[in-house]
Amino acid sequence: LAQKYDPQRERELRAWIEGTTGRRIGDSFMDGLKDGVILCELINKLQPGSVQKVNEPVQNWHKLENIGNFLRAITRYGVKPHDIFEANDLFENTNHTQVQSTLIALASQAKTKGNNVGLGVKYAEKQQRRFHPEKLREGRNIIGLQMGTNKFASQQGMTAYGTRRHLYDPKLETDHPLDQATISLQMGTNKGASQAGMTAPGTKRQIFEPSLGMEHCDTMTIGLQMGSNKGASQQGMTVYGLPRQVYDPKYC
């Protein structure tokens, strides 16, 4: 936190506070504010009557009371609670960075209220709008564009999220989809062809190519990888992983 303390901001705050109150802070910026007298005079200049009584810094509790009165006054002035330091942050020198941040927030609030302040930022003014109850009731009957309608267009026929839809492009001269139940090419059909006989995803299928002279086979045929050839029985086969006797008629 100490590394975040900005010496340039301290010089700007010193010039603003001394110019507003007409009092000199001293060589040490934080020590000059520790008794709370200059701080109370600062908020009284910004908003007269904020601190009714400023204690003379005779004892420590006088100083702490001045700091507490200043913190309560700037809260009423409009400084946000999360921007305000604790009294011990200044009095016990535990967090000078937060003290500096509070004073900058106070300068920003003063600039927002029209004071001539050379540091801080001017907060945006709140613009509150009020609508008649009749207008609010009318808005309940209007569906926004984000809900899938434009100029009261209907959502009739729209599919659920993630559902495949048949795409039609006039340039490709493809047929119009028959209805919402039309199955696209990615689903294994073309122009309403049936899916009868199709296997489940991942199931092995026998590939037949007429130009290679391959034989037709049905879905009940067991491939060579499964230990059978042309419907031969698997009787006597061992469990997977056990050694098997290889027989070749050329060597018998």
Coordinates of C-alpha atoms in Angstrom, one line a residue:
L1 CA 0.0 0.0 0.0
A2 CA 2.8 2.4 0.8
Q3 CA 4.3 1.9 -2.7
K4 CA 1.0 3.1 -4.3
Y5 CA 1.3 6.5 -2.6
D6 CA 1.7 9.2 -5.3
P7 CA 3.9 12.2 -4.4
Q8 CA 2.5 14.1 -7.4
R9 CA -1.0 13.7 -6.1
E10 CA 0.2 14.9 -2.7
R11 CA 1.5 18.1 -4.2
E12 CA -1.8 18.7 -6.0
L13 CA -3.8 18.0 -2.8
R14 CA -1.6 20.3 -0.8
A15 CA -2.2 23.2 -3.3
W16 CA -6.0 22.6 -3.3
I17 CA -6.4 22.3 0.5
E18 CA -4.2 25.3 1.2
G19 CA -5.9 27.4 -1.5
T20 CA -9.4 26.5 -0.2
T21 CA -8.7 26.8 3.6
G22 CA -6.1 29.6 3.5
R23 CA -3.9 27.7 6.0
R24 CA -0.5 26.2 5.5
I25 CA -0.3 22.4 6.1
G26 CA 3.5 22.3 6.9
D27 CA 6.5 20.3 5.7
S28 CA 4.9 16.9 6.4
F29 CA 1.6 16.6 4.6
M30 CA 0.1 13.8 6.7
D31 CA 1.4 15.2 10.0
G32 CA -0.2 18.5 9.1
L33 CA -3.6 16.8 8.7
K34 CA -3.3 14.5 11.7
D35 CA -5.1 16.8 14.2
G36 CA -8.1 17.0 11.9
V37 CA -8.4 20.8 12.2
I38 CA -7.5 21.6 8.5
L39 CA -9.7 18.7 7.3
C40 CA -12.8 20.1 9.2
E41 CA -12.1 23.6 7.9
L42 CA -11.9 22.1 4.3
I43 CA -15.3 20.5 4.5
N44 CA -16.8 23.6 6.1
K45 CA -15.5 25.6 3.1
L46 CA -17.0 23.1 0.6
Q47 CA -20.3 22.9 2.6
P48 CA -20.7 25.4 5.3
G49 CA -21.9 24.1 8.7
S50 CA -20.8 20.5 8.0
V51 CA -18.7 20.4 11.3
Q52 CA -20.3 22.5 14.0
K53 CA -17.4 22.4 16.5
V54 CA -13.7 22.0 15.7
N55 CA -11.7 20.9 18.7
E56 CA -8.4 22.5 19.6
P57 CA -5.7 19.8 19.3
V58 CA -4.9 19.5 23.0
Q59 CA -5.2 15.8 23.6
N60 CA -5.4 12.8 21.3
W61 CA -9.1 12.3 21.7
H62 CA -9.6 15.8 20.5
K63 CA -7.7 15.0 17.3
L64 CA -9.6 11.7 16.8
E65 CA -12.9 13.5 17.3
N66 CA -12.0 16.0 14.6
I67 CA -11.1 13.3 12.2
G68 CA -14.3 11.4 12.9
N69 CA -16.4 14.6 12.4
F70 CA -14.7 15.1 9.1
L71 CA -15.4 11.6 7.9
R72 CA -19.1 11.8 8.8
A73 CA -19.3 15.2 7.1
I74 CA -17.8 14.0 3.8
T75 CA -20.2 11.0 3.9
R76 CA -23.1 13.4 4.0
Y77 CA -21.4 15.4 1.3
G78 CA -21.6 12.5 -1.1
V79 CA -18.3 10.6 -0.9
K80 CA -18.9 6.8 -1.1
P81 CA -18.3 4.8 2.0
H82 CA -15.8 2.5 0.3
D83 CA -13.7 5.5 -0.6
I84 CA -13.4 6.8 3.0
F85 CA -10.4 5.9 5.2
E86 CA -10.5 4.9 8.9
A87 CA -9.5 7.4 11.6
N88 CA -6.5 5.3 12.6
D89 CA -5.2 5.2 9.0
L90 CA -4.3 8.9 9.4
F91 CA -3.8 9.2 13.2
E92 CA -1.5 6.1 13.5
N93 CA 0.1 6.4 10.1
T94 CA -1.1 2.9 9.0
N95 CA -2.5 3.6 5.5
H96 CA -1.6 7.0 4.0
T97 CA -2.5 5.7 0.5
Q98 CA -6.1 5.3 1.6
V99 CA -6.1 8.8 3.1
Q100 CA -4.8 10.2 -0.2
S101 CA -7.5 8.2 -2.1
T102 CA -10.2 9.7 0.2
L103 CA -9.1 13.2 -0.4
I104 CA -9.0 12.7 -4.2
A105 CA -12.6 11.3 -4.0
L106 CA -13.6 14.4 -2.0
A107 CA -12.0 16.6 -4.7
S108 CA -13.9 14.8 -7.4
Q109 CA -17.2 15.2 -5.5
A110 CA -16.5 18.9 -5.0
K111 CA -15.8 19.3 -8.8
T112 CA -19.1 17.5 -9.5
K113 CA -20.9 20.0 -7.3
G114 CA -19.4 23.0 -9.3
N115 CA -16.3 23.9 -7.3
N116 CA -13.2 25.0 -9.1
V117 CA -10.9 22.0 -8.3
G118 CA -7.8 21.2 -10.4
L119 CA -7.7 17.5 -9.6
G120 CA -10.0 14.5 -9.5
V121 CA -12.7 13.6 -12.0
K122 CA -16.2 14.9 -12.4
Y123 CA -18.8 12.3 -11.7
A124 CA -21.6 11.7 -14.2
E125 CA -25.0 13.2 -13.1
K126 CA -27.8 10.8 -12.5
Q127 CA -30.6 11.0 -15.0
Q128 CA -33.8 9.5 -13.7
R129 CA -36.6 8.8 -16.1
R130 CA -40.2 8.2 -15.2
F131 CA -42.7 6.4 -17.4
H132 CA -46.5 6.5 -17.1
P133 CA -48.2 3.3 -15.9
E134 CA -50.0 3.1 -19.3
K135 CA -46.7 3.0 -21.2
L136 CA -45.4 0.3 -18.9
R137 CA -48.4 -1.8 -19.4
E138 CA -48.2 -1.5 -23.2
G139 CA -44.6 -2.7 -23.1
R140 CA -45.6 -6.0 -21.6
N141 CA -47.4 -6.9 -24.9
I142 CA -44.4 -6.3 -27.2
I143 CA -41.9 -9.0 -27.9
G144 CA -38.3 -7.7 -28.4
L145 CA -36.2 -8.6 -31.4
Q146 CA -34.0 -10.8 -29.2
M147 CA -37.0 -13.1 -28.8
G148 CA -37.0 -14.1 -32.5
T149 CA -39.6 -11.7 -34.0
N150 CA -39.6 -8.6 -36.1
K151 CA -42.7 -6.5 -36.7
F152 CA -44.9 -9.1 -35.0
A153 CA -43.6 -12.0 -37.2
S154 CA -44.6 -15.4 -35.8
Q155 CA -42.2 -18.1 -34.4
Q156 CA -44.4 -20.8 -35.8
G157 CA -42.4 -23.8 -37.1
M158 CA -39.1 -22.9 -35.5
T159 CA -37.2 -25.9 -34.2
A160 CA -35.6 -26.4 -30.8
Y161 CA -32.0 -25.3 -30.1
G162 CA -29.5 -27.8 -31.5
T163 CA -31.9 -29.4 -33.9
R164 CA -30.6 -30.1 -37.4
R165 CA -32.4 -28.1 -40.1
H166 CA -32.6 -28.7 -43.8
L167 CA -30.8 -26.0 -45.7
Y168 CA -32.1 -24.8 -49.0
D169 CA -30.1 -22.7 -51.5
P170 CA -31.9 -21.6 -54.7
K171 CA -28.6 -21.2 -56.6
L172 CA -27.9 -24.9 -56.2
E173 CA -31.4 -25.9 -57.6
T174 CA -31.9 -28.2 -54.7
D175 CA -35.4 -29.4 -53.8
H176 CA -37.4 -27.5 -51.2
P177 CA -37.7 -29.3 -47.9
L178 CA -41.0 -31.2 -47.7
D179 CA -41.7 -30.3 -44.1
Q180 CA -40.0 -30.0 -40.7
A181 CA -39.7 -33.8 -40.6
T182 CA -37.4 -33.9 -43.6
I183 CA -34.1 -35.7 -42.8
S184 CA -30.9 -34.0 -44.2
L185 CA -28.2 -35.8 -46.1
Q186 CA -26.0 -35.9 -43.0
M187 CA -28.6 -38.2 -41.5
G188 CA -28.1 -40.9 -44.2
T189 CA -30.9 -40.2 -46.6
N190 CA -31.3 -38.4 -50.0
K191 CA -34.6 -37.0 -51.2
G192 CA -36.7 -38.9 -48.7
A193 CA -34.9 -42.3 -49.1
S194 CA -35.6 -44.8 -46.3
Q195 CA -33.1 -45.5 -43.6
A196 CA -34.3 -49.1 -43.3
G197 CA -31.4 -51.6 -42.7
M198 CA -29.0 -49.0 -41.4
T199 CA -26.8 -50.0 -38.5
A200 CA -26.2 -48.1 -35.3
P201 CA -23.3 -45.6 -35.2
G202 CA -20.0 -47.4 -34.8
T203 CA -21.2 -50.8 -36.1
K204 CA -19.0 -52.5 -38.7
R205 CA -20.5 -52.7 -42.1
Q206 CA -19.5 -54.9 -45.1
I207 CA -18.4 -52.7 -48.1
F208 CA -19.3 -54.0 -51.6
E209 CA -17.7 -52.7 -54.7
P210 CA -19.1 -54.2 -58.0
S211 CA -16.0 -53.2 -60.0
L212 CA -13.8 -55.4 -57.8
G213 CA -15.9 -58.5 -58.2
M214 CA -16.6 -58.7 -54.5
E215 CA -19.4 -61.0 -53.4
H216 CA -22.6 -59.8 -51.8
C217 CA -23.0 -60.6 -48.1
D218 CA -25.7 -60.0 -45.6
T219 CA -25.5 -58.3 -42.2
M220 CA -25.3 -61.7 -40.5
T221 CA -21.9 -62.5 -42.1
I222 CA -19.0 -62.6 -39.5
G223 CA -15.8 -61.0 -40.8
L224 CA -12.3 -62.6 -40.8
Q225 CA -11.3 -60.5 -37.9
M226 CA -13.9 -62.3 -35.8
G227 CA -12.4 -65.8 -36.4
S228 CA -14.6 -67.1 -39.2
N229 CA -14.6 -67.3 -43.0
K230 CA -17.8 -67.8 -45.2
G231 CA -20.1 -68.7 -42.3
A232 CA -17.7 -71.3 -40.7
S233 CA -18.4 -72.1 -37.1
Q234 CA -16.4 -70.7 -34.2
Q235 CA -16.7 -73.9 -32.3
G236 CA -13.6 -74.8 -30.4
M237 CA -12.1 -71.3 -30.4
T238 CA -10.1 -70.3 -27.3
V239 CA -10.5 -67.2 -25.2
Y240 CA -9.0 -64.0 -26.6
G241 CA -5.3 -63.7 -25.9
L242 CA -4.6 -67.5 -25.6
P243 CA -2.1 -69.0 -28.2
R244 CA -3.7 -70.9 -31.1
Q245 CA -2.3 -73.8 -33.2
V246 CA -1.8 -72.6 -36.9
Y247 CA -2.6 -75.3 -39.5
D248 CA -1.4 -75.0 -43.1
P249 CA -2.2 -77.9 -45.6
K250 CA 1.0 -77.2 -47.6
Y251 CA 3.1 -78.5 -44.7
C252 CA 1.0 -81.6 -43.8

